[in-house]
GROMACS .gro file of C-alpha atoms in nm:
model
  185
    1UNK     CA    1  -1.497   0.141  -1.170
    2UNK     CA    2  -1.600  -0.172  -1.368
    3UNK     CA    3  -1.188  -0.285  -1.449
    4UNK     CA    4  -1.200  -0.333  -1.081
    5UNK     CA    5  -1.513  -0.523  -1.009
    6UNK     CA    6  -1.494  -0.816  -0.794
    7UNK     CA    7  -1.115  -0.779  -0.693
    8UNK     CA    8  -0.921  -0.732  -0.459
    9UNK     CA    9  -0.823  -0.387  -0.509
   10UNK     CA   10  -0.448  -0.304  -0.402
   11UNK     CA   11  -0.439   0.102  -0.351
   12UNK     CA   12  -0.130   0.308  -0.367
   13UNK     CA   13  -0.239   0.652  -0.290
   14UNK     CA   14   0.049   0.952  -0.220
   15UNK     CA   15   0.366   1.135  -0.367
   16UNK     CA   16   0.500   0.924  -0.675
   17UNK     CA   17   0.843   1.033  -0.686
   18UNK     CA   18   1.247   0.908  -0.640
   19UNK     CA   19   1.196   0.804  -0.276
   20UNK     CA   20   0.903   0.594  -0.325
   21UNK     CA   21   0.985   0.381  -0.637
   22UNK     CA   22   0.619   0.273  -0.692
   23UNK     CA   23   0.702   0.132  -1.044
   24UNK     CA   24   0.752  -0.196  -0.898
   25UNK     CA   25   0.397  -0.205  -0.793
   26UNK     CA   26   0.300  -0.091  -1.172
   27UNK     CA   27   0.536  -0.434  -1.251
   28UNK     CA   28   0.351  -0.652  -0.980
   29UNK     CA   29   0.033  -0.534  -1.215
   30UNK     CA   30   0.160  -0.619  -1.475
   31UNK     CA   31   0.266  -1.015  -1.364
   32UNK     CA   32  -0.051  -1.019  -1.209
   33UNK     CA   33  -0.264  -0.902  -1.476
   34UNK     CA   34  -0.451  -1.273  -1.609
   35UNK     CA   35  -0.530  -1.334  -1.240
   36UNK     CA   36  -0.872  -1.208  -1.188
   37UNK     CA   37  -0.817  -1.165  -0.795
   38UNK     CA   38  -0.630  -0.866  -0.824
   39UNK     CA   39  -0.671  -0.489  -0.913
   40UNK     CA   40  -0.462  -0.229  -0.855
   41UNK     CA   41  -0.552   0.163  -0.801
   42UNK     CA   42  -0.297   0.406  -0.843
   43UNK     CA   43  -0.343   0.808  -0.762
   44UNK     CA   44  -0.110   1.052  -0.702
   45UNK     CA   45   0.100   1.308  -0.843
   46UNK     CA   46   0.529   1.342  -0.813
   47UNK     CA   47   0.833   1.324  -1.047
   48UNK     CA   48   0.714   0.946  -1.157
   49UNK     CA   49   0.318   1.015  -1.206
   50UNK     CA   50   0.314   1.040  -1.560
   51UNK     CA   51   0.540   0.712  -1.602
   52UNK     CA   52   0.321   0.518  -1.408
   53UNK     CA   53   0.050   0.621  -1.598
   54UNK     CA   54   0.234   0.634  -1.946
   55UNK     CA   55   0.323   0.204  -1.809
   56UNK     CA   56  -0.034   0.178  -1.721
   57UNK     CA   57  -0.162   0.263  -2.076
   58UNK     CA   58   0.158   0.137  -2.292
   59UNK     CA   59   0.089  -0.225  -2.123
   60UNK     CA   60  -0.348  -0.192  -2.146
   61UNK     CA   61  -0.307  -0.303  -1.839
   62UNK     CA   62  -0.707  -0.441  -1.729
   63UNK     CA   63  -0.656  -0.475  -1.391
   64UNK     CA   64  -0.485  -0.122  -1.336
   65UNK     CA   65  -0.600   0.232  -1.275
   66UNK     CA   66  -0.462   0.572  -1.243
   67UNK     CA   67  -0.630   0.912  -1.149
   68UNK     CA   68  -0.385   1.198  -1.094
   69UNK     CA   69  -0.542   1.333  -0.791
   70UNK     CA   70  -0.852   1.330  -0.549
   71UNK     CA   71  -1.013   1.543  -0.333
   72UNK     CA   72  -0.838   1.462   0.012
   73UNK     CA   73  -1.214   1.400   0.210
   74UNK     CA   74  -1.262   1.134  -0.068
   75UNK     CA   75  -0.979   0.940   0.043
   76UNK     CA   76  -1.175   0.733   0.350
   77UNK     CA   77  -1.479   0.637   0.085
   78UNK     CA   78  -1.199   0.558  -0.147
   79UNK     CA   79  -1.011   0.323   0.040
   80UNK     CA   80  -1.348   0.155   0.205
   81UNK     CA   81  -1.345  -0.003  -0.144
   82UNK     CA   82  -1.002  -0.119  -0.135
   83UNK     CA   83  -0.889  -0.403   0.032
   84UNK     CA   84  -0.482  -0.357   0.055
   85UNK     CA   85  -0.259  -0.086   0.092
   86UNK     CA   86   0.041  -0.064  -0.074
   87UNK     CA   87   0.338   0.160   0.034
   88UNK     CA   88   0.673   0.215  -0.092
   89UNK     CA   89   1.025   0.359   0.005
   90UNK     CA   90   1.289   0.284  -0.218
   91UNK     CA   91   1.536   0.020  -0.080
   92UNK     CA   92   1.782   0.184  -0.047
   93UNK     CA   93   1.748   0.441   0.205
   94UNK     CA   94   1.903   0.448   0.508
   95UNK     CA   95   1.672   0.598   0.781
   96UNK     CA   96   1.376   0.500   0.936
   97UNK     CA   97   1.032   0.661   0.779
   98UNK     CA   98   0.660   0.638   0.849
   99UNK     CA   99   0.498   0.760   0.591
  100UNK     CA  100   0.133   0.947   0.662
  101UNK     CA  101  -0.050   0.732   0.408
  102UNK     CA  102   0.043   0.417   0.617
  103UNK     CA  103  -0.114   0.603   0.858
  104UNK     CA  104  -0.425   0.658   0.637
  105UNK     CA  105  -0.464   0.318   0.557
  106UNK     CA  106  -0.427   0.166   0.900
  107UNK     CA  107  -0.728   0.452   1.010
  108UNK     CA  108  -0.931   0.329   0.737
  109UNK     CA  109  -0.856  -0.069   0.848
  110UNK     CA  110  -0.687  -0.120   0.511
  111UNK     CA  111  -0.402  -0.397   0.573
  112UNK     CA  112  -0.031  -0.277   0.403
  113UNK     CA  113   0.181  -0.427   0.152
  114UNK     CA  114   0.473  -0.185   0.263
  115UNK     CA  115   0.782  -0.214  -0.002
  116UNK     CA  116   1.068  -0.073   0.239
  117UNK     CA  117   1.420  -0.050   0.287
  118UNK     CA  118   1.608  -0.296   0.555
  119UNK     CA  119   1.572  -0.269   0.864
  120UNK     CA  120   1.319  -0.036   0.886
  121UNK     CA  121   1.069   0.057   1.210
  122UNK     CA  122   0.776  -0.059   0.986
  123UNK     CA  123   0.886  -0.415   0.943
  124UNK     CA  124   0.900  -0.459   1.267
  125UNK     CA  125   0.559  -0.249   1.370
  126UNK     CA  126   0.351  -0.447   1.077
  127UNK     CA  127   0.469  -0.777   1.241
  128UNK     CA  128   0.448  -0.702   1.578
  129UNK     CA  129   0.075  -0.558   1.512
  130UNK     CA  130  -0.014  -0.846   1.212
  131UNK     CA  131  -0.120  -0.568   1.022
  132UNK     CA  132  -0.003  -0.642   0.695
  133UNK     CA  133   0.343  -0.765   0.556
  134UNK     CA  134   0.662  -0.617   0.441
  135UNK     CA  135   0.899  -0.675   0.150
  136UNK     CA  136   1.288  -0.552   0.124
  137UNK     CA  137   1.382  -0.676  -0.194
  138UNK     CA  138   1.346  -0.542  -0.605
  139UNK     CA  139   1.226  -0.916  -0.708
  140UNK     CA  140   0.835  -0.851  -0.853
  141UNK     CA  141   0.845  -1.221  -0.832
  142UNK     CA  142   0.904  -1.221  -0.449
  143UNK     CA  143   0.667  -0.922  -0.412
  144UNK     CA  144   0.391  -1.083  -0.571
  145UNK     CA  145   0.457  -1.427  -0.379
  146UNK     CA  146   0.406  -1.149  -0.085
  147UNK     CA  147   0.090  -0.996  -0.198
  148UNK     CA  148  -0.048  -1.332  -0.194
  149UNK     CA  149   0.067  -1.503   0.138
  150UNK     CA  150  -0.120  -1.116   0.219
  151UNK     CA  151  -0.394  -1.215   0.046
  152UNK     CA  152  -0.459  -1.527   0.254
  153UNK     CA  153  -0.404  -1.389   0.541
  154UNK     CA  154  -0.670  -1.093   0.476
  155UNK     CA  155  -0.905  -1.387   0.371
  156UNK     CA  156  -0.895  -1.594   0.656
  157UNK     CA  157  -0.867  -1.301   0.928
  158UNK     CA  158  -1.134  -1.119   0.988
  159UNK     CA  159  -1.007  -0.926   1.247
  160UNK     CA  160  -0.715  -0.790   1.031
  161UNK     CA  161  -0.918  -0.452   0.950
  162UNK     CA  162  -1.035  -0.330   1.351
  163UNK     CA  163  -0.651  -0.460   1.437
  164UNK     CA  164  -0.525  -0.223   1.177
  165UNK     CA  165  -0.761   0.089   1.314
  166UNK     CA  166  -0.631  -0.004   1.666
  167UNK     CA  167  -0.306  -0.023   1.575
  168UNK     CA  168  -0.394   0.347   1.413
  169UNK     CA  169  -0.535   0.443   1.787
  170UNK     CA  170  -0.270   0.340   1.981
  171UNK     CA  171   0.039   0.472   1.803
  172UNK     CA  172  -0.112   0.722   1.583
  173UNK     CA  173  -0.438   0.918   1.682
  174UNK     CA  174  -0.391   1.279   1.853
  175UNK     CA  175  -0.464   1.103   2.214
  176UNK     CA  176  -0.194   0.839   2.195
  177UNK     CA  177   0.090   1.098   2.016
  178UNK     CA  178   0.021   1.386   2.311
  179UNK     CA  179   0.053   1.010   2.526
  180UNK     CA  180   0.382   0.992   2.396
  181UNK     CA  181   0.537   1.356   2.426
  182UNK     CA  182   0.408   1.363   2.796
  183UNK     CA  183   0.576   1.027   2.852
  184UNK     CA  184   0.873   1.141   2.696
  185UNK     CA  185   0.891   1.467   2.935
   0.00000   0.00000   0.00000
């Protein structure tokens, strides 16, 4: 789509609802929107779809787009145009989560921008695996100063994308989970 032309294109793709809080990323849009970098690409459906979209249009936001849903075997070609994947539990949960569209992202080599809550597994699996970053806090400030130490980092390493389908293989893919629950017996 032309609004996102020669960006970077940030995807959030997945339920849009209480647990995920994904207006923030609607925000980091919005703070973002003169820089010419950056595009974001929203699509989903859940109990905050329509204000995302409704935030979207109110602020004619240029850099920003929103499609309720796609086809699910549209997803890969979607995200081989994307260059970030953003992901977001609300702060302040309490348990541990991996949500399947990190999952999707990693499989399609998309680095993560993953918005959790403290101490979750994911901080520590994105950093152990340099497969992205992770951000605890509600500061858009601090989550755009985030999104572009990413940024750098997805510029100057090549090899982020086949370490992010690797990381997919080895803790996610059908071989390495029946790994796991015969290890675990």
């Amino acid at each position: 789509h032309l609004a996102l032309n020669n960006r970077v294109v940030a995807v959030y793709a997945g339920n849009m609802g209480v647990a995920q809080n994904a207006e923030i990323f609607v925000h980091l849009a919005m703070l973002l929107r003169e820089d010419p970098r950056f595009g974001f690409l929203f699509i989903g459906r859940g109990s905050s779809a329509d204000s995302i979209r409704q935030l979207i249009a109110k602020e004619q936001l240029n850099n920003a787009l929103f499609f309720d849903e796609v086809d699910p075997e549209e997803i890969p070609s979607i995200y081989a145009q994307c260059n970030i994947g953003l992901l977001a539990l609300d702060p302040r949960h309490k348990s541990h989560n991996i949500p399947g569209k990190f999952v999707s992202y990693l499989s399609c080599g998309l680095p993560v921008l993953a918005r959790v809550n403290p101490n979750n597994d994911l901080i520590s699996l994105i950093e152990q695996e340099s497969v992205g970053v992770s951000y605890c806090g509600d500061s858009v400030e601090e989550l755009r100063n985030t999104l572009l130490g990413l940024y750098e980092q997805v510029k100057n390493d090549q090899g982020m994308p086949v370490r992010c389908q690797q990381t997919f293989r080895n803790y996610f893919s059908s071989t390495a989970v029946a790994q796991q629950i015969v290890n675990a017996l």
